[in-house]
PDB file of C-alpha atoms in Angstrom:
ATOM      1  CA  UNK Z   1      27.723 109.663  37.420  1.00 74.00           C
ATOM      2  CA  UNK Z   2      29.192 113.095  38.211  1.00 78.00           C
ATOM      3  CA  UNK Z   3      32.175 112.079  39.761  1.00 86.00           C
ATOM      4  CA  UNK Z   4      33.976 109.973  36.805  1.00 93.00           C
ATOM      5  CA  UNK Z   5      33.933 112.850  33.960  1.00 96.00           C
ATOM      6  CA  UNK Z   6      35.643 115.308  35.779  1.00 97.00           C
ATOM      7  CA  UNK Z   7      38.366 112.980  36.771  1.00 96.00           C
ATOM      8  CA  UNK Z   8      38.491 112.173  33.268  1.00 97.00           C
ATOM      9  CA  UNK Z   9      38.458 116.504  31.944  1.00 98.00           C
ATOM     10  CA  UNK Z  10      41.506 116.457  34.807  1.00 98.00           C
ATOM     11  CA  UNK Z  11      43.841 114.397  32.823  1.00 98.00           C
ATOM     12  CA  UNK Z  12      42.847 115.160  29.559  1.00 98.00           C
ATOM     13  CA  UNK Z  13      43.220 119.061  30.355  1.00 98.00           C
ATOM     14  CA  UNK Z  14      46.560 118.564  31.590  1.00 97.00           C
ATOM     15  CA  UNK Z  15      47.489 116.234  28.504  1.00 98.00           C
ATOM     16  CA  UNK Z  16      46.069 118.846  25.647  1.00 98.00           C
ATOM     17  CA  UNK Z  17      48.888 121.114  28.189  1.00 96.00           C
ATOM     18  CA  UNK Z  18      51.521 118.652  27.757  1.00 97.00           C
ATOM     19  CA  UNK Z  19      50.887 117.488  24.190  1.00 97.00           C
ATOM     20  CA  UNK Z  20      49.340 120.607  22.530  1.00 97.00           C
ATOM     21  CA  UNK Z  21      46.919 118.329  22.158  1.00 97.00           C
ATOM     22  CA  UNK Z  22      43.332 120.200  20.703  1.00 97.00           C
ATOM     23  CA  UNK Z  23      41.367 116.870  20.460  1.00 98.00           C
ATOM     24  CA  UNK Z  24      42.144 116.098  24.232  1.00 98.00           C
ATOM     25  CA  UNK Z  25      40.666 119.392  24.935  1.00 97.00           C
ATOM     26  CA  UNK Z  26      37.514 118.594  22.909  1.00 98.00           C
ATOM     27  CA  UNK Z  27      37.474 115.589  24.824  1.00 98.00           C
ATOM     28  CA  UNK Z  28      37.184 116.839  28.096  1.00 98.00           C
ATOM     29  CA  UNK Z  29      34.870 119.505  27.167  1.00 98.00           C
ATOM     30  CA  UNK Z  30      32.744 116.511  25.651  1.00 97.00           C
ATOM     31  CA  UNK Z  31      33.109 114.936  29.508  1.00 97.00           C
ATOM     32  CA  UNK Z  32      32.302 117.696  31.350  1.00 97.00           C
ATOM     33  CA  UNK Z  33      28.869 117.902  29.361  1.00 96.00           C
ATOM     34  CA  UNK Z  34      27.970 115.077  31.773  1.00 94.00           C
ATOM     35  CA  UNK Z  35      27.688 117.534  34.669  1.00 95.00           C
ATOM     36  CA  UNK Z  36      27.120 120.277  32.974  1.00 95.00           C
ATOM     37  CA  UNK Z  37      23.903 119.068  31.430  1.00 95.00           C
ATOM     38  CA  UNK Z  38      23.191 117.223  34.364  1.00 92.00           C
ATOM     39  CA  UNK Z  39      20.708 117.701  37.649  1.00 91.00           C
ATOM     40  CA  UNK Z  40      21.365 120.399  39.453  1.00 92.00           C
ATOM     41  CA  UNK Z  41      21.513 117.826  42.691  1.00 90.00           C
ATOM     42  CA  UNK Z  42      24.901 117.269  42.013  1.00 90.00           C
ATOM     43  CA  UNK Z  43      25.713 120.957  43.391  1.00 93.00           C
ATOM     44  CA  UNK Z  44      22.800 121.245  45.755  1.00 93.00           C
ATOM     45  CA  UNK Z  45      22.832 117.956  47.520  1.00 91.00           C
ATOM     46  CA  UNK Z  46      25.096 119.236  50.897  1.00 89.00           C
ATOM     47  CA  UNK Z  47      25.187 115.037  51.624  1.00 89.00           C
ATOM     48  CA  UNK Z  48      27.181 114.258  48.310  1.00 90.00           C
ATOM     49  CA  UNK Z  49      30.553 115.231  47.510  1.00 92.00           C
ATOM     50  CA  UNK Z  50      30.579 113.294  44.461  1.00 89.00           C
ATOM     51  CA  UNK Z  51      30.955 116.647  42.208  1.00 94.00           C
ATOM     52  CA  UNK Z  52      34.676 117.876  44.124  1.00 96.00           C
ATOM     53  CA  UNK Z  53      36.089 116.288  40.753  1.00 96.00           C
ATOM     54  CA  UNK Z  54      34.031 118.510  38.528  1.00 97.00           C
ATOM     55  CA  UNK Z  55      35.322 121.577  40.588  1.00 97.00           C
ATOM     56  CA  UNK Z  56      38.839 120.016  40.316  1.00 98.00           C
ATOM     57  CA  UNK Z  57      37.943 120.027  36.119  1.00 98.00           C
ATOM     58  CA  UNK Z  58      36.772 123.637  36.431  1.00 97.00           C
ATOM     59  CA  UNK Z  59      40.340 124.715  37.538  1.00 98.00           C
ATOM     60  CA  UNK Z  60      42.100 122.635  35.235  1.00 98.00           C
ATOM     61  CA  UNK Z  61      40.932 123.371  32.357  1.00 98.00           C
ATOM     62  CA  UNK Z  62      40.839 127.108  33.053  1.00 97.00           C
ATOM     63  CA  UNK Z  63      44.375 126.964  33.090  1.00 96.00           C
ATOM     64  CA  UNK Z  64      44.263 124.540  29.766  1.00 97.00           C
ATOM     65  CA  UNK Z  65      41.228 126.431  27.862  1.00 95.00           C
ATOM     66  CA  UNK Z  66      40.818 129.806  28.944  1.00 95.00           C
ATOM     67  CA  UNK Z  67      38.710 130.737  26.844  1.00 94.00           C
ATOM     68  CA  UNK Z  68      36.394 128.044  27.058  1.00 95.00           C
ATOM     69  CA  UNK Z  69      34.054 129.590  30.144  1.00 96.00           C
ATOM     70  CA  UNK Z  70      35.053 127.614  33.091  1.00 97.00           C
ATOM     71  CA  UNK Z  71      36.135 130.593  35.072  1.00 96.00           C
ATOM     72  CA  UNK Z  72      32.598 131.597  36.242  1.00 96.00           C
ATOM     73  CA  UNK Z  73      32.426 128.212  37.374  1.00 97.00           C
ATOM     74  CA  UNK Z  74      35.608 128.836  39.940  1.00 97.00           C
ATOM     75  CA  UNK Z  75      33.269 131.135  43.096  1.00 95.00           C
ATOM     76  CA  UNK Z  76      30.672 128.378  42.741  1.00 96.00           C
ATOM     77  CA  UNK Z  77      32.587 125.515  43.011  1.00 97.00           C
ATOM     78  CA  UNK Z  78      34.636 127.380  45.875  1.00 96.00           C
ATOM     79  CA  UNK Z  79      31.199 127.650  47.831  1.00 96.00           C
ATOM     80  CA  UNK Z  80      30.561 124.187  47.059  1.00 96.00           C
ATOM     81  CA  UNK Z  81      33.754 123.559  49.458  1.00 97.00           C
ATOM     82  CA  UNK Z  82      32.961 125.598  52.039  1.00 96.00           C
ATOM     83  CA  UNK Z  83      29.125 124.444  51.939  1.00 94.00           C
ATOM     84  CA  UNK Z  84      30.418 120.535  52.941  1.00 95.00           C
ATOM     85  CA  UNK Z  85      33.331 121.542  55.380  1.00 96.00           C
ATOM     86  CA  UNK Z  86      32.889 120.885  58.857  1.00 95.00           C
ATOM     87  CA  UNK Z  87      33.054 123.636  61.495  1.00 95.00           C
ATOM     88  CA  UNK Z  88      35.991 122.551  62.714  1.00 96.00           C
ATOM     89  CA  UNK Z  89      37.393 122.413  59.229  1.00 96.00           C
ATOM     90  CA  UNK Z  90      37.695 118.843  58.044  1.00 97.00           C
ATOM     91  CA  UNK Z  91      35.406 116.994  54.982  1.00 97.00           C
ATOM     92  CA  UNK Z  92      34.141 113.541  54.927  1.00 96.00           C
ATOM     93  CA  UNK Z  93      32.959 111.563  52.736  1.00 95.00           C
ATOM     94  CA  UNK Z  94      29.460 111.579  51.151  1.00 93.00           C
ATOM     95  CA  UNK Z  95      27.223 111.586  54.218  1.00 91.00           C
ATOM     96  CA  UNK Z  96      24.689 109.097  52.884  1.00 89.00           C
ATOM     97  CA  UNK Z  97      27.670 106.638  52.659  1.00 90.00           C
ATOM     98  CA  UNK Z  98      29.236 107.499  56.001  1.00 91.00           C
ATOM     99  CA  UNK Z  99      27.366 109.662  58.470  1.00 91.00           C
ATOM    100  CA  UNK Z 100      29.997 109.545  61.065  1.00 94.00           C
ATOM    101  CA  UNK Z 101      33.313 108.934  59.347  1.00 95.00           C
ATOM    102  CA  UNK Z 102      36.449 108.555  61.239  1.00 97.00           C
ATOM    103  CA  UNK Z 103      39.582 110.537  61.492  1.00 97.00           C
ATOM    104  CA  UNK Z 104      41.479 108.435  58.787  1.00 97.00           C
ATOM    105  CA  UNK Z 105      38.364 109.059  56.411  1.00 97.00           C
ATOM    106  CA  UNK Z 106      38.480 112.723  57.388  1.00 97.00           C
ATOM    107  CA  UNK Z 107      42.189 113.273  56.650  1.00 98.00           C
ATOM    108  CA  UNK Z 108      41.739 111.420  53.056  1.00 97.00           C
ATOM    109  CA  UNK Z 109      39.167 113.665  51.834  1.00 97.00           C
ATOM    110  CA  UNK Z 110      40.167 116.940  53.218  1.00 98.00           C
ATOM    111  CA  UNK Z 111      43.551 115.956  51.553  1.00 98.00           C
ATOM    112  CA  UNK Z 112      41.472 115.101  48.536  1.00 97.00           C
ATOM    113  CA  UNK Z 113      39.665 118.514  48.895  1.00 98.00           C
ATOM    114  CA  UNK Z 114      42.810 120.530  49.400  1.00 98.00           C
ATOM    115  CA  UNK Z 115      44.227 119.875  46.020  1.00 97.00           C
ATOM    116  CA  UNK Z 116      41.403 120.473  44.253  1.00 98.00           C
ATOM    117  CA  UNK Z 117      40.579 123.227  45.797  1.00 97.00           C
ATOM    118  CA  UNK Z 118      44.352 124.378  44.777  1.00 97.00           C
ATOM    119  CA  UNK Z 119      43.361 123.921  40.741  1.00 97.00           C
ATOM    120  CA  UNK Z 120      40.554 126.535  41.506  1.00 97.00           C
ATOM    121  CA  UNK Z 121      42.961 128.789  43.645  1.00 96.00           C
ATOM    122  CA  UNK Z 122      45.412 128.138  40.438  1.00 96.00           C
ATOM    123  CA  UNK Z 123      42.591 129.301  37.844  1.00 96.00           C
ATOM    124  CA  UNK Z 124      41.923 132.251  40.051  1.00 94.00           C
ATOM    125  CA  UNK Z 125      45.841 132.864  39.820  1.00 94.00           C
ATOM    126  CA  UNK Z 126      46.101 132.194  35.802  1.00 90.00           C
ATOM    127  CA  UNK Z 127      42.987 134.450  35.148  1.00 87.00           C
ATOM    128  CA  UNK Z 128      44.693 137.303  37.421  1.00 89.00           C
ATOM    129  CA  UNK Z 129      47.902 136.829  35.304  1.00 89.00           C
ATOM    130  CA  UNK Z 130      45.899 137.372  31.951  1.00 85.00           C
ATOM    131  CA  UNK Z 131      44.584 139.872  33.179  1.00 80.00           C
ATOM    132  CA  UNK Z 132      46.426 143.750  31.342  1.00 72.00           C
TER     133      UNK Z 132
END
């Protein structure tokens, strides 16, 4: 349930960039609502890492809508990351689907993980930029 809207937010963020497009905006603010209004699990649970495409939403549309309040989101979802990784720096998949993934399903996520944590390092780098 939380995983799906933010995927969603991703592309339409980047199309209202593309296309100028204020109703694609609207749209993915009108996706995001899912998580946002949604159970606090979905950030708490350390077993799930269904919500890594809400964080990937968070830095894209930063970068699309700055003004639309997803910057405070950017530290939490950050810790979010760091709260799943392994010690030895890898992610998995959700642990109550895999409790002892292999190296294949390691490398896919932490790939997976590594670019969206690079839309939050990139809404980090566009809010600097505004910055006077």
């Amino acid at each position: 349930a939380y995983y799906s809207p933010g995927m969603g937010a991703v592309f339409l963020a980047l199309y209202a960039q593309v296309r100028k497009s204020s109703d694609a905006l609207q749209a993915a603010r009108r996706l995001l609502q899912f998580n946002l209004l949604g159970h606090e699990a979905q950030f708490n649970d350390v077993e799930s890492v269904q919500a890594c495409k809400f964080a990937w939403a968070v830095g894209a549309m930063h970068q699309a809508d700055p003004a639309g309040g997803w910057l405070p989101w950017v530290p939490r979802m950050v810790s979010w990351f760091l709260d799943r990784q392994s010690t030895q720096g890898w992610w998995g998949p959700s642990r109550f689907a895999d409790p002892n993934p292999s190296i294949a399903d390691r490398l896919v996520k932490t790939s997976e993980h590594v670019m969206e944590l690079t839309a939050l390092v990139a809404a980090l780098g566009a809010a600097r930029a505004a910055k006077p």
